[in-house]
Amino acid sequence: MAKTKTSLTPTAGGRLAGKIAVVTGAAGNLGGHIVRHYLAEGATVVMTGRTPARTEAAAEAIRAEMGVDADRLATVALDGGDPQSVRDAIADVVKRFGRIDILVNNAGSAGPKQPLEQLPIDDAELAALQKSGSTDTETVGAAIRNIFGVAWNVSRAAATAMGEGGSIINVSTIFSRTPYYARTAYVVPKAAMNAFSRELSLELGPRGIRVNLVFPGPIESERIRSVFATMDTMRGDDAGTTANQFFDMMSLERSTGGNAKAKTFPTPTDIATTCVFLGSDDSAAYNGHDFEVTHGMTVRKEARSTYLSRPTMRSMDGAGLAVLIAAGDGWQEALEIANIQIACGARVLLGLTRQADVAIAQARAKAEGADDRLTIIRFNRNEPAAMEAALEAYTKDQTAITGAIFMPVLGPGELVGDLVDASDEDVASFMDVEMAGSIALARTLSRYWKRHDNLLQEPRFVFLTNPSDGKGDVYAQMLRAATEQLVRIWREESEIDVTHGRRRQAEWGNQIVRFGNAEAENTRFTAGHAARILLKESKIREVTLYVPASIGEATGARKAMPGFSENITGLHLGKVALITGGSAGIGGQVARLLALAGARVMIVAR
């Protein structure tokens, strides 16, 4: 579709008259539409971008087109991934204009366009991809910083220059809540930004600053049609499959561009006018709201459910299965979770981030009487090649991994406090350690399970959140949102691969959210349900599963999980039983239960 030329005319008395607006990513297609509509409504606009020449060229074109001068449309260089660059740019804006009334967080990048198993984690992997013909220019970490980091960094700096009535508008994408093939590094940071926006609205609301979120749908352009066509090819589907999937989610038919009424994509103008409303005083009562500009796409905000039963373990049989537990600072909880998997008959490979923790955990496990079914190693998610080597070594020495539990690296009290007051180090840790680390873990296991495709059962994985930090769980909420989207993309890509014969066994998993429960039973309850996901081969469609605030009230049970005396699985491992009259009746039932408990059973009958 040809690019339409705007016919907007600047208006002195428009809805944004007298307001100072900063628009990030302003030189792009959507950013340019937002800038034009803001100028037309009377705002003074500062366009920001990483490349000064490109930003200034875009501004000059708009000035000439709309007849505004540099006093109404200025530019400033800003690299959103560099906190100091952001602080310098915002200081420049305040020096020139005195304040900021509106911030539109529109900047972002496309991220590497690769399936999960091929995502580049470091520069060497990116270079290898480029040598093979890829046009990707970012690693996973760089994409996270350029998509989510820029919104966080600019909001931190701009909030200090905003007063009552200020408006922050975060531009996300509806794809952060839907499957979106081979775009993990784009949609996972956007999902984190969704939760960030909500938390920031709670934080800045008392200061009179409102924060709202815009979810554009697929925006009408040649680019989106090219993106969808590429996805069809990468997936192995017929042309038009991806576009039709999104059309099917829409409820609105509309005439656009002089065409007949039909299901089509929203336009850049639709997004820009929504941003005008949110920047104006017409939206003075809106804070923490989501605005979906999608032609009525049916997309849930969160695919969630809450556990309403305790995790009975009586039918659990992990014999012959092995579980990886990738943990960080919470190695003590990881040991407790490992013991429950072992009690179900599974072997456990416990991977910890630091070698010092490995030594301590090994000593603790030995003191508690752990046997050879527990192996503890260093497993650092910042070292993807070492993780893959460790899994292969364990598989060669012992057995193949059939399930995985992923825990956060940082403990619940390590990242706390207001988002606008976060240090550069905390922002970097959250993005590089937790977010990029989770994607690195997912990539490692996806690759591993593609190589080892003849497992006793289809692979299963579970992400666990931290327990509550007691201070609002702000960072946990952002990681929860990012993880849900990661799980969604991983599931879909795996299923598509199986459909097209690229892998034999589909990977399936969930996320268990723990921070809403402060009870002592939290760990055992969570571990029990994680075991059922990993060892029972069931598929729970809801991505995110919440531990209830009160386990007793929700489940009607006094205990979070049956004690080991009630759990027969693993109770008689290594024992041999001889049962006479065991072909039927009581003898047959006893034989079955002893076999479930891990014993070797011989039945004798006439």
Coordinates of C-alpha atoms in Angstrom, one line a residue:
M1 CA 0.0 0.0 0.0
A2 CA 1.4 3.4 -0.9
K3 CA 2.2 5.7 1.9
T4 CA -0.5 8.3 2.3
K5 CA 0.4 12.0 2.8
T6 CA -1.0 13.8 5.8
S7 CA -3.3 16.7 5.4
L8 CA -3.0 17.8 9.0
T9 CA -2.7 21.5 9.8
P10 CA -1.2 22.9 13.0
T11 CA -3.8 24.5 15.3
A12 CA -3.0 27.0 17.9
G13 CA -6.0 26.1 20.1
G14 CA -5.9 22.4 19.7
R15 CA -6.3 19.8 22.5
L16 CA -2.6 19.8 23.2
A17 CA -2.0 23.5 23.0
G18 CA 0.7 24.7 25.3
K19 CA 2.0 21.2 26.1
I20 CA 5.6 20.0 25.7
A21 CA 5.7 16.5 24.4
V22 CA 8.6 14.1 24.0
V23 CA 8.2 11.3 21.5
T24 CA 10.8 8.6 21.4
G25 CA 11.4 6.6 18.2
A26 CA 9.9 9.6 16.4
A27 CA 11.7 9.1 13.0
G28 CA 9.8 5.9 12.3
N29 CA 6.5 5.4 10.5
L30 CA 4.3 5.3 13.6
G31 CA 6.4 7.9 15.5
G32 CA 6.1 10.3 12.5
H33 CA 2.3 10.0 12.6
I34 CA 2.2 10.7 16.3
V35 CA 4.4 13.8 15.9
R36 CA 2.2 15.2 13.1
H37 CA -1.0 14.7 15.1
Y38 CA 0.6 16.3 18.1
L39 CA 1.7 19.3 16.1
A40 CA -1.8 19.6 14.6
E41 CA -3.3 19.7 18.1
G42 CA -1.0 22.5 19.2
A43 CA 1.8 20.8 21.1
T44 CA 5.4 21.6 21.0
V45 CA 7.2 18.4 20.2
V46 CA 10.7 17.1 20.8
M47 CA 11.6 14.2 18.6
T48 CA 14.2 11.8 19.9
G49 CA 16.3 9.0 18.3
R50 CA 19.6 7.2 18.5
T51 CA 20.8 8.6 15.1
P52 CA 20.8 12.4 15.2
A53 CA 21.1 12.8 11.4
R54 CA 18.1 10.5 10.8
T55 CA 16.0 12.2 13.5
E56 CA 16.8 15.7 12.2
A57 CA 16.1 14.7 8.6
A58 CA 12.6 13.4 9.6
A59 CA 12.0 16.6 11.6
E60 CA 13.0 18.8 8.7
A61 CA 10.6 17.0 6.4
I62 CA 7.7 17.4 8.9
R63 CA 8.6 21.1 9.4
A64 CA 8.4 21.7 5.6
E65 CA 5.3 19.6 5.2
M66 CA 3.3 21.3 8.1
G67 CA 4.8 24.7 8.1
V68 CA 6.2 24.7 11.6
D69 CA 9.6 25.9 12.8
A70 CA 12.2 24.6 15.1
D71 CA 10.6 26.3 18.1
R72 CA 7.6 24.0 17.7
L73 CA 9.4 20.9 16.5
A74 CA 12.9 20.2 18.0
T75 CA 15.1 17.1 18.1
V76 CA 17.4 15.6 20.7
A77 CA 19.8 12.6 20.4
L78 CA 18.9 9.9 22.8
D79 CA 20.1 6.3 23.1
G80 CA 17.4 4.7 25.2
G81 CA 19.6 1.7 26.1
D82 CA 22.2 4.1 27.7
P83 CA 20.9 5.6 30.9
Q84 CA 23.4 8.5 30.9
S85 CA 22.5 9.4 27.3
V86 CA 18.8 9.5 28.4
R87 CA 19.5 11.7 31.4
D88 CA 21.6 14.1 29.3
A89 CA 18.8 14.3 26.6
I90 CA 16.1 14.9 29.2
A91 CA 18.2 17.6 30.9
D92 CA 18.6 19.3 27.4
V93 CA 14.8 19.2 26.9
V94 CA 14.1 20.8 30.3
K95 CA 16.8 23.4 29.7
R96 CA 15.2 24.4 26.4
F97 CA 11.5 24.1 27.3
G98 CA 11.3 24.2 31.1
R99 CA 9.3 21.0 31.6
I100 CA 7.8 17.9 30.0
D101 CA 4.0 17.4 29.9
I102 CA 3.7 14.3 27.8
L103 CA 6.1 11.4 27.2
V104 CA 5.3 9.0 24.4
N105 CA 7.4 5.8 24.8
N106 CA 7.2 4.7 21.2
A107 CA 10.9 3.7 20.6
G108 CA 11.9 0.2 20.0
S109 CA 13.6 -2.2 17.7
A110 CA 12.5 -5.4 15.9
G111 CA 14.9 -7.7 17.7
P112 CA 16.4 -10.8 16.1
K113 CA 13.8 -12.5 13.9
Q114 CA 14.6 -16.1 14.8
P115 CA 12.8 -19.1 16.3
L116 CA 13.7 -19.6 20.0
E117 CA 16.3 -22.3 19.3
Q118 CA 18.3 -20.0 17.0
L119 CA 18.2 -16.7 18.9
P120 CA 21.7 -15.1 19.3
I121 CA 22.6 -14.7 22.9
D122 CA 26.0 -13.1 22.5
D123 CA 27.9 -11.2 19.8
A124 CA 29.7 -14.2 18.5
E125 CA 26.4 -16.0 17.8
L126 CA 25.0 -12.9 16.2
A127 CA 28.1 -12.7 13.9
A128 CA 27.6 -16.4 12.9
L129 CA 24.0 -15.7 12.0
Q130 CA 25.0 -12.7 9.9
K131 CA 27.6 -14.8 8.1
S132 CA 24.8 -17.3 7.2
G133 CA 22.8 -14.5 5.6
S134 CA 20.7 -13.1 8.4
T135 CA 19.9 -9.4 8.5
D136 CA 19.5 -9.4 12.3
T137 CA 21.6 -6.7 14.1
E138 CA 20.8 -7.4 17.8
T139 CA 21.4 -10.0 20.4
V140 CA 18.6 -10.9 22.8
G141 CA 20.1 -8.7 25.5
A142 CA 20.4 -5.7 23.1
A143 CA 16.8 -6.1 21.9
I144 CA 15.5 -6.2 25.5
R145 CA 17.4 -2.9 26.3
N146 CA 16.2 -1.3 23.1
I147 CA 12.6 -2.2 23.5
F148 CA 11.9 -2.4 27.3
G149 CA 15.0 -0.6 28.6
V150 CA 14.4 2.5 26.6
A151 CA 10.9 3.0 28.1
W152 CA 12.1 2.4 31.6
N153 CA 15.2 4.7 31.3
V154 CA 13.3 7.5 29.7
S155 CA 10.4 7.3 32.2
R156 CA 12.9 7.4 35.1
A157 CA 14.4 10.6 33.7
A158 CA 11.3 12.3 32.4
A159 CA 9.2 11.8 35.5
T160 CA 11.4 14.2 37.5
A161 CA 10.5 16.9 34.9
M162 CA 6.7 16.2 35.0
G163 CA 4.2 17.8 37.3
E164 CA 0.6 17.2 38.1
G165 CA -1.4 16.5 34.9
G166 CA 1.6 14.9 33.2
S167 CA 1.0 12.0 30.9
I168 CA 3.2 9.0 30.1
I169 CA 2.0 6.9 27.2
N170 CA 3.6 3.5 26.6
V171 CA 3.2 2.0 23.2
S172 CA 3.2 -1.7 23.3
T173 CA 1.8 -4.3 20.8
I174 CA -1.1 -6.7 20.9
F175 CA 1.5 -9.3 19.8
S176 CA 2.8 -9.2 23.4
R177 CA -0.2 -11.2 24.4
T178 CA -0.6 -13.5 21.4
P179 CA 1.6 -16.2 19.7
Y180 CA 4.0 -14.4 17.3
Y181 CA 6.3 -16.9 15.5
A182 CA 10.1 -16.3 15.7
R183 CA 9.8 -13.0 17.5
T184 CA 10.5 -13.9 21.1
A185 CA 13.1 -11.2 21.5
Y186 CA 10.5 -8.6 20.4
V187 CA 7.4 -9.6 22.3
V188 CA 8.9 -10.8 25.6
P189 CA 10.3 -7.3 26.4
K190 CA 7.0 -5.7 25.3
A191 CA 5.2 -8.0 27.7
A192 CA 7.5 -6.8 30.5
M193 CA 6.7 -3.2 29.5
N194 CA 3.0 -4.0 29.9
A195 CA 3.4 -4.9 33.5
F196 CA 5.9 -2.0 34.0
S197 CA 3.3 0.4 32.7
R198 CA 0.7 -0.8 35.3
E199 CA 3.2 -0.7 38.2
L200 CA 4.4 2.8 37.1
S201 CA 0.8 4.1 37.1
L202 CA 0.4 3.0 40.7
E203 CA 3.7 4.6 41.6
L204 CA 3.2 8.0 39.8
G205 CA -0.6 8.3 40.3
P206 CA -0.2 10.0 43.7
R207 CA 2.0 12.6 42.1
G208 CA -0.8 13.5 39.6
I209 CA 1.1 11.8 36.7
R210 CA -1.0 9.3 34.7
V211 CA 0.5 6.4 32.9
N212 CA -1.5 4.5 30.3
L213 CA -0.8 1.8 27.8
V214 CA -1.6 1.5 24.1
F215 CA -1.8 -1.9 22.3
P216 CA -1.6 -1.4 18.6
G217 CA -2.9 -4.3 16.5
P218 CA -1.2 -5.2 13.2
I219 CA -0.8 -1.8 11.7
E220 CA -1.7 -1.4 8.0
S221 CA 1.5 -1.1 6.0
E222 CA 3.6 -3.0 3.4
R223 CA 5.9 -3.8 6.3
I224 CA 3.4 -5.8 8.3
R225 CA 2.3 -7.8 5.3
S226 CA 6.0 -8.6 4.5
V227 CA 6.5 -9.6 8.1
F228 CA 3.5 -12.0 8.0
A229 CA 4.6 -13.4 4.6
T230 CA 8.0 -14.2 6.1
M231 CA 6.4 -15.8 9.1
D232 CA 4.3 -18.0 6.8
T233 CA 7.5 -19.2 5.1
M234 CA 9.4 -19.8 8.3
R235 CA 6.6 -21.7 9.8
G236 CA 6.1 -23.8 6.6
D237 CA 2.5 -22.7 6.2
D238 CA 0.4 -21.5 3.2
A239 CA 0.7 -17.9 2.2
G240 CA -1.8 -15.7 4.2
T241 CA -2.0 -18.1 7.2
T242 CA -0.6 -15.6 9.7
A243 CA -2.6 -12.6 8.5
N244 CA -5.8 -14.7 8.6
Q245 CA -5.1 -15.9 12.1
F246 CA -5.1 -12.3 13.3
F247 CA -8.1 -11.3 11.1
D248 CA -10.0 -14.2 12.7
M249 CA -9.5 -12.6 16.1
M250 CA -11.0 -9.3 15.0
S251 CA -14.7 -8.4 15.5
L252 CA -14.8 -5.1 13.5
E253 CA -15.2 -4.8 9.7
R254 CA -14.3 -1.3 8.4
S255 CA -13.8 0.7 5.2
T256 CA -10.3 2.1 5.1
G257 CA -8.3 3.7 2.3
G258 CA -11.3 3.9 0.0
N259 CA -11.8 0.2 0.0
A260 CA -15.0 -1.8 0.7
K261 CA -15.9 -2.7 4.2
A262 CA -13.9 -5.7 5.3
K263 CA -11.7 -7.1 8.1
T264 CA -8.5 -5.1 7.7
F265 CA -5.7 -3.7 9.9
P266 CA -5.8 -0.5 12.0
T267 CA -4.0 2.4 10.5
P268 CA -1.1 4.5 12.0
T269 CA -3.6 7.4 12.3
D270 CA -5.7 5.2 14.6
I271 CA -2.8 4.9 17.0
A272 CA -1.8 8.5 16.7
T273 CA -5.3 9.8 17.6
T274 CA -5.4 7.5 20.6
C275 CA -2.1 9.0 21.7
V276 CA -3.5 12.5 21.2
F277 CA -6.5 11.7 23.5
L278 CA -4.2 10.2 26.2
G279 CA -1.9 13.3 26.1
S280 CA -4.8 15.7 26.3
D281 CA -6.8 16.8 29.4
D282 CA -9.7 14.8 27.9
S283 CA -8.1 11.8 29.5
A284 CA -7.4 13.4 32.9
A285 CA -9.3 10.7 34.7
Y286 CA -7.5 7.7 33.1
N287 CA -4.6 6.1 34.8
G288 CA -3.3 2.5 34.5
H289 CA -5.6 1.8 31.6
D290 CA -5.1 -0.3 28.5
F291 CA -6.2 1.0 25.1
E292 CA -6.4 -1.7 22.5
V293 CA -6.4 -0.3 18.9
T294 CA -7.0 -3.6 17.2
H295 CA -10.3 -3.6 15.5
G296 CA -11.7 -5.6 18.4
M297 CA -9.2 -8.4 18.6
T298 CA -10.2 -11.0 21.2
V299 CA -7.1 -11.4 23.3
R300 CA -7.0 -12.1 27.0
K301 CA -4.9 -9.8 29.2
E302 CA -3.5 -12.8 31.0
A303 CA -3.9 -16.5 30.4
R304 CA -4.2 -17.4 34.1
S305 CA -5.9 -19.8 36.6
T306 CA -5.6 -20.4 40.3
Y307 CA -5.0 -23.7 41.9
L308 CA -8.0 -24.9 43.9
S309 CA -6.8 -28.3 45.0
R310 CA -3.7 -29.7 46.7
P311 CA -1.2 -31.6 44.7
T312 CA -1.9 -35.2 45.6
M313 CA 1.1 -37.3 44.8
R314 CA -0.4 -40.8 45.1
S315 CA -0.3 -41.6 41.3
M316 CA 3.0 -39.9 40.6
D317 CA 5.7 -42.1 39.1
G318 CA 8.9 -40.4 38.0
A319 CA 10.9 -43.6 37.6
G320 CA 13.2 -43.3 34.6
L321 CA 12.6 -39.6 34.3
A322 CA 15.1 -36.8 35.1
V323 CA 14.4 -33.2 36.0
L324 CA 16.7 -30.1 35.7
I325 CA 16.2 -27.5 38.3
A326 CA 17.9 -24.2 37.2
A327 CA 18.2 -22.0 40.3
G328 CA 20.0 -18.9 41.5
D329 CA 20.3 -17.4 44.9
G330 CA 17.4 -19.5 46.2
W331 CA 19.4 -22.7 46.3
Q332 CA 17.9 -23.8 49.7
E333 CA 14.4 -23.7 48.2
A334 CA 15.7 -25.5 45.1
L335 CA 17.0 -28.3 47.3
E336 CA 13.5 -28.7 48.9
I337 CA 11.9 -28.7 45.5
A338 CA 14.5 -31.3 44.3
N339 CA 13.7 -33.6 47.2
I340 CA 10.0 -33.7 46.2
Q341 CA 10.9 -34.6 42.6
I342 CA 13.2 -37.4 44.0
A343 CA 10.5 -38.6 46.3
C344 CA 8.3 -39.1 43.2
G345 CA 11.0 -41.4 41.7
A346 CA 12.8 -38.9 39.4
R347 CA 16.4 -38.1 39.2
V348 CA 17.4 -34.4 39.6
L349 CA 20.1 -32.3 38.1
L350 CA 20.3 -29.1 40.2
G351 CA 22.1 -26.3 38.5
L352 CA 23.2 -23.2 40.5
T353 CA 24.6 -20.0 39.2
R354 CA 27.7 -19.7 41.5
Q355 CA 30.3 -22.3 42.2
A356 CA 30.4 -21.3 45.9
D357 CA 26.7 -22.1 46.2
V358 CA 27.3 -25.5 44.5
A359 CA 29.7 -26.4 47.3
I360 CA 27.4 -25.3 50.1
A361 CA 24.4 -27.1 48.5
Q362 CA 26.4 -30.3 48.0
A363 CA 27.4 -30.3 51.7
R364 CA 23.8 -29.6 52.8
A365 CA 22.5 -32.4 50.6
K366 CA 25.0 -34.8 51.9
A367 CA 24.2 -34.0 55.5
E368 CA 20.5 -34.6 54.7
G369 CA 21.3 -38.0 53.3
A370 CA 20.8 -37.4 49.6
D371 CA 21.7 -40.3 47.3
D372 CA 23.0 -40.5 43.8
R373 CA 19.7 -39.5 42.3
L374 CA 20.7 -35.8 43.1
T375 CA 23.5 -34.2 41.1
I376 CA 24.5 -30.6 41.8
I377 CA 26.5 -28.6 39.3
R378 CA 27.3 -25.0 38.3
F379 CA 24.8 -23.9 35.6
N380 CA 25.1 -20.2 34.7
R381 CA 22.5 -18.9 32.3
N382 CA 24.9 -16.3 31.1
E383 CA 27.1 -19.0 29.6
P384 CA 24.9 -20.8 27.0
A385 CA 27.6 -23.0 25.6
A386 CA 28.6 -24.3 29.1
M387 CA 24.9 -25.0 29.8
E388 CA 24.6 -27.1 26.7
A389 CA 27.8 -29.0 27.5
A390 CA 26.6 -29.7 31.1
L391 CA 23.3 -31.2 29.9
E392 CA 25.1 -33.4 27.4
A393 CA 27.6 -34.6 30.0
Y394 CA 24.7 -35.5 32.4
T395 CA 22.9 -37.3 29.7
K396 CA 25.9 -39.3 28.8
D397 CA 26.8 -40.2 32.4
Q398 CA 23.2 -40.7 33.7
T399 CA 20.1 -40.2 31.7
A400 CA 18.2 -37.8 29.5
I401 CA 16.5 -34.7 30.9
T402 CA 12.7 -35.0 30.5
G403 CA 11.6 -32.0 32.5
A404 CA 12.9 -28.6 33.7
I405 CA 12.1 -26.2 36.5
F406 CA 13.4 -22.6 36.1
M407 CA 13.7 -20.4 39.2
P408 CA 14.8 -16.7 39.2
V409 CA 18.4 -15.9 39.7
L410 CA 17.9 -13.0 42.1
G411 CA 16.2 -13.5 45.5
P412 CA 12.9 -11.8 46.3
G413 CA 14.5 -9.0 48.3
E414 CA 17.3 -8.1 45.8
L415 CA 15.2 -5.9 43.4
V416 CA 12.7 -3.8 45.3
G417 CA 11.6 -0.1 45.4
D418 CA 10.1 2.4 43.1
L419 CA 10.7 2.0 39.4
V420 CA 11.6 5.7 38.8
D421 CA 14.2 5.5 41.6
A422 CA 15.8 2.2 40.4
S423 CA 19.5 2.4 40.0
D424 CA 21.2 1.7 36.6
E425 CA 22.6 -1.5 38.1
D426 CA 19.1 -2.7 39.1
V427 CA 17.6 -2.0 35.7
A428 CA 20.5 -3.8 34.0
S429 CA 20.3 -6.8 36.4
F430 CA 16.6 -7.2 35.8
M431 CA 17.0 -7.1 32.0
D432 CA 20.3 -9.0 31.6
V433 CA 20.2 -11.5 34.4
E434 CA 16.5 -12.3 34.7
M435 CA 14.9 -11.6 31.3
A436 CA 17.7 -12.5 29.0
G437 CA 18.7 -15.3 31.3
S438 CA 15.2 -16.8 31.1
I439 CA 15.3 -16.7 27.3
A440 CA 18.8 -18.3 27.3
L441 CA 17.5 -21.2 29.5
A442 CA 14.5 -21.7 27.2
R443 CA 16.8 -21.7 24.1
T444 CA 19.1 -24.2 25.8
L445 CA 16.4 -26.7 26.6
S446 CA 14.6 -26.3 23.3
R447 CA 17.9 -27.1 21.5
Y448 CA 18.5 -30.0 23.9
W449 CA 15.1 -31.6 23.4
K450 CA 15.3 -31.3 19.7
R451 CA 18.5 -33.3 19.8
H452 CA 17.2 -35.8 22.3
D453 CA 13.8 -36.6 20.7
N454 CA 13.2 -40.1 21.9
L455 CA 12.3 -39.5 25.6
L456 CA 10.1 -41.7 27.7
Q457 CA 7.6 -38.8 27.6
E458 CA 7.2 -35.5 25.9
P459 CA 9.3 -32.8 27.5
R460 CA 7.8 -30.5 30.1
F461 CA 9.0 -27.3 31.8
V462 CA 7.8 -25.0 34.6
F463 CA 8.9 -21.4 35.4
L464 CA 8.5 -20.5 39.1
T465 CA 8.4 -16.9 40.4
N466 CA 9.9 -15.9 43.7
P467 CA 7.9 -15.8 46.9
S468 CA 6.7 -12.4 47.9
D469 CA 9.3 -9.7 48.6
G470 CA 6.8 -8.0 51.0
K471 CA 7.1 -4.7 49.2
G472 CA 4.6 -5.0 46.4
D473 CA 6.4 -7.5 44.1
V474 CA 6.9 -4.9 41.4
Y475 CA 9.8 -6.6 39.7
A476 CA 8.2 -10.0 40.1
Q477 CA 5.1 -8.7 38.2
M478 CA 7.2 -7.6 35.3
L479 CA 9.1 -10.9 35.2
R480 CA 5.8 -12.8 35.5
A481 CA 4.4 -10.9 32.4
A482 CA 7.6 -11.5 30.4
T483 CA 7.6 -15.2 31.3
E484 CA 4.0 -15.8 30.3
Q485 CA 4.8 -14.5 26.8
L486 CA 8.0 -16.6 26.7
V487 CA 6.0 -19.7 27.6
R488 CA 3.3 -18.9 25.0
I489 CA 5.9 -18.4 22.2
W490 CA 7.8 -21.6 23.2
R491 CA 4.7 -23.7 23.2
E492 CA 3.5 -22.5 19.8
E493 CA 6.9 -22.8 18.1
S494 CA 7.3 -26.3 19.4
E495 CA 3.9 -27.4 18.2
I496 CA 4.5 -25.9 14.8
D497 CA 7.8 -27.7 14.5
V498 CA 6.1 -31.0 15.3
T499 CA 3.4 -30.3 12.8
H500 CA 5.9 -29.8 10.1
G501 CA 8.2 -32.6 11.1
R502 CA 11.1 -30.5 12.4
R503 CA 11.0 -32.1 15.8
R504 CA 9.4 -35.3 17.1
Q505 CA 8.2 -34.4 20.6
A506 CA 6.4 -31.2 21.5
E507 CA 7.6 -29.2 24.5
W508 CA 4.9 -27.9 26.9
G509 CA 5.1 -25.9 30.1
N510 CA 3.5 -23.4 32.5
Q511 CA 4.4 -20.7 35.0
I512 CA 3.5 -20.9 38.7
V513 CA 3.1 -17.6 40.4
R514 CA 3.9 -17.8 44.1
F515 CA 4.2 -14.2 45.4
G516 CA 0.5 -13.8 46.2
N517 CA 0.8 -16.4 49.0
A518 CA 2.8 -15.9 52.2
E519 CA 2.2 -19.2 53.9
A520 CA 4.8 -21.7 55.1
E521 CA 3.3 -24.3 52.8
N522 CA 4.1 -22.2 49.7
T523 CA 7.2 -24.1 48.7
R524 CA 5.8 -27.6 49.1
F525 CA 2.5 -26.7 47.4
T526 CA 4.4 -25.2 44.5
A527 CA 6.8 -28.1 44.2
G528 CA 4.0 -30.7 44.3
H529 CA 2.2 -29.0 41.4
A530 CA 5.4 -28.6 39.5
A531 CA 6.0 -32.3 39.8
R532 CA 2.5 -33.1 38.5
I533 CA 3.2 -30.8 35.4
L534 CA 6.6 -32.5 34.8
L535 CA 5.8 -36.1 35.6
K536 CA 2.2 -36.6 34.6
E537 CA 2.5 -35.4 31.0
S538 CA -0.7 -33.4 31.2
K539 CA -1.2 -30.2 29.2
I540 CA -2.7 -27.3 31.2
R541 CA -3.8 -24.7 28.7
E542 CA -3.7 -21.7 30.9
V543 CA -0.1 -20.4 30.9
T544 CA 0.1 -18.9 34.3
L545 CA -1.0 -20.8 37.4
Y546 CA -1.4 -18.9 40.7
V547 CA -0.8 -20.3 44.2
P548 CA -3.9 -19.1 46.1
A549 CA -3.6 -16.5 48.8
S550 CA -4.9 -19.0 51.3
I551 CA -4.1 -22.6 50.4
G552 CA -6.5 -24.0 53.1
E553 CA -9.4 -21.8 52.1
A554 CA -9.0 -22.4 48.4
T555 CA -8.5 -26.2 48.6
G556 CA -10.5 -27.1 51.7
A557 CA -7.4 -29.0 52.9
R558 CA -5.4 -28.4 56.1
K559 CA -2.1 -29.3 54.5
A560 CA -0.6 -28.0 51.3
M561 CA 0.4 -31.4 50.1
P562 CA 0.2 -34.9 51.5
G563 CA 3.1 -35.8 53.7
F564 CA 5.6 -38.4 52.5
S565 CA 3.9 -41.1 54.6
E566 CA 0.9 -40.6 52.4
N567 CA 3.0 -40.5 49.2
I568 CA 3.7 -44.1 48.1
T569 CA 5.7 -43.1 45.1
G570 CA 9.4 -43.9 45.7
L571 CA 8.6 -45.4 49.1
H572 CA 9.9 -48.9 48.2
L573 CA 12.6 -48.1 45.6
G574 CA 15.3 -50.8 45.5
K575 CA 13.0 -53.5 47.2
V576 CA 11.8 -56.8 45.8
A577 CA 8.4 -58.1 46.6
L578 CA 7.0 -61.6 46.2
I579 CA 3.2 -61.9 46.3
T580 CA 1.3 -65.1 46.2
G581 CA -2.2 -65.1 44.9
G582 CA -1.4 -61.9 43.2
S583 CA -3.2 -62.4 39.9
A584 CA -6.4 -60.7 41.1
G585 CA -8.3 -59.2 44.1
I586 CA -6.4 -57.8 47.0
G587 CA -3.1 -59.4 45.9
G588 CA -3.3 -57.8 42.5
Q589 CA -4.0 -54.3 44.1
V590 CA -1.1 -54.8 46.5
A591 CA 1.2 -55.7 43.6
R592 CA 0.1 -52.6 41.6
L593 CA 0.7 -50.2 44.6
L594 CA 4.1 -51.7 45.4
A595 CA 5.1 -51.3 41.7
L596 CA 4.0 -47.7 41.8
A597 CA 6.1 -47.3 45.0
G598 CA 9.2 -48.3 43.1
A599 CA 9.5 -52.0 44.1
R600 CA 10.3 -54.9 41.8
V601 CA 7.3 -57.2 42.1
M602 CA 7.0 -60.9 41.4
I603 CA 3.5 -62.4 41.3
V604 CA 2.9 -66.0 42.0
A605 CA -0.4 -67.8 41.2
R606 CA -1.7 -71.2 40.4

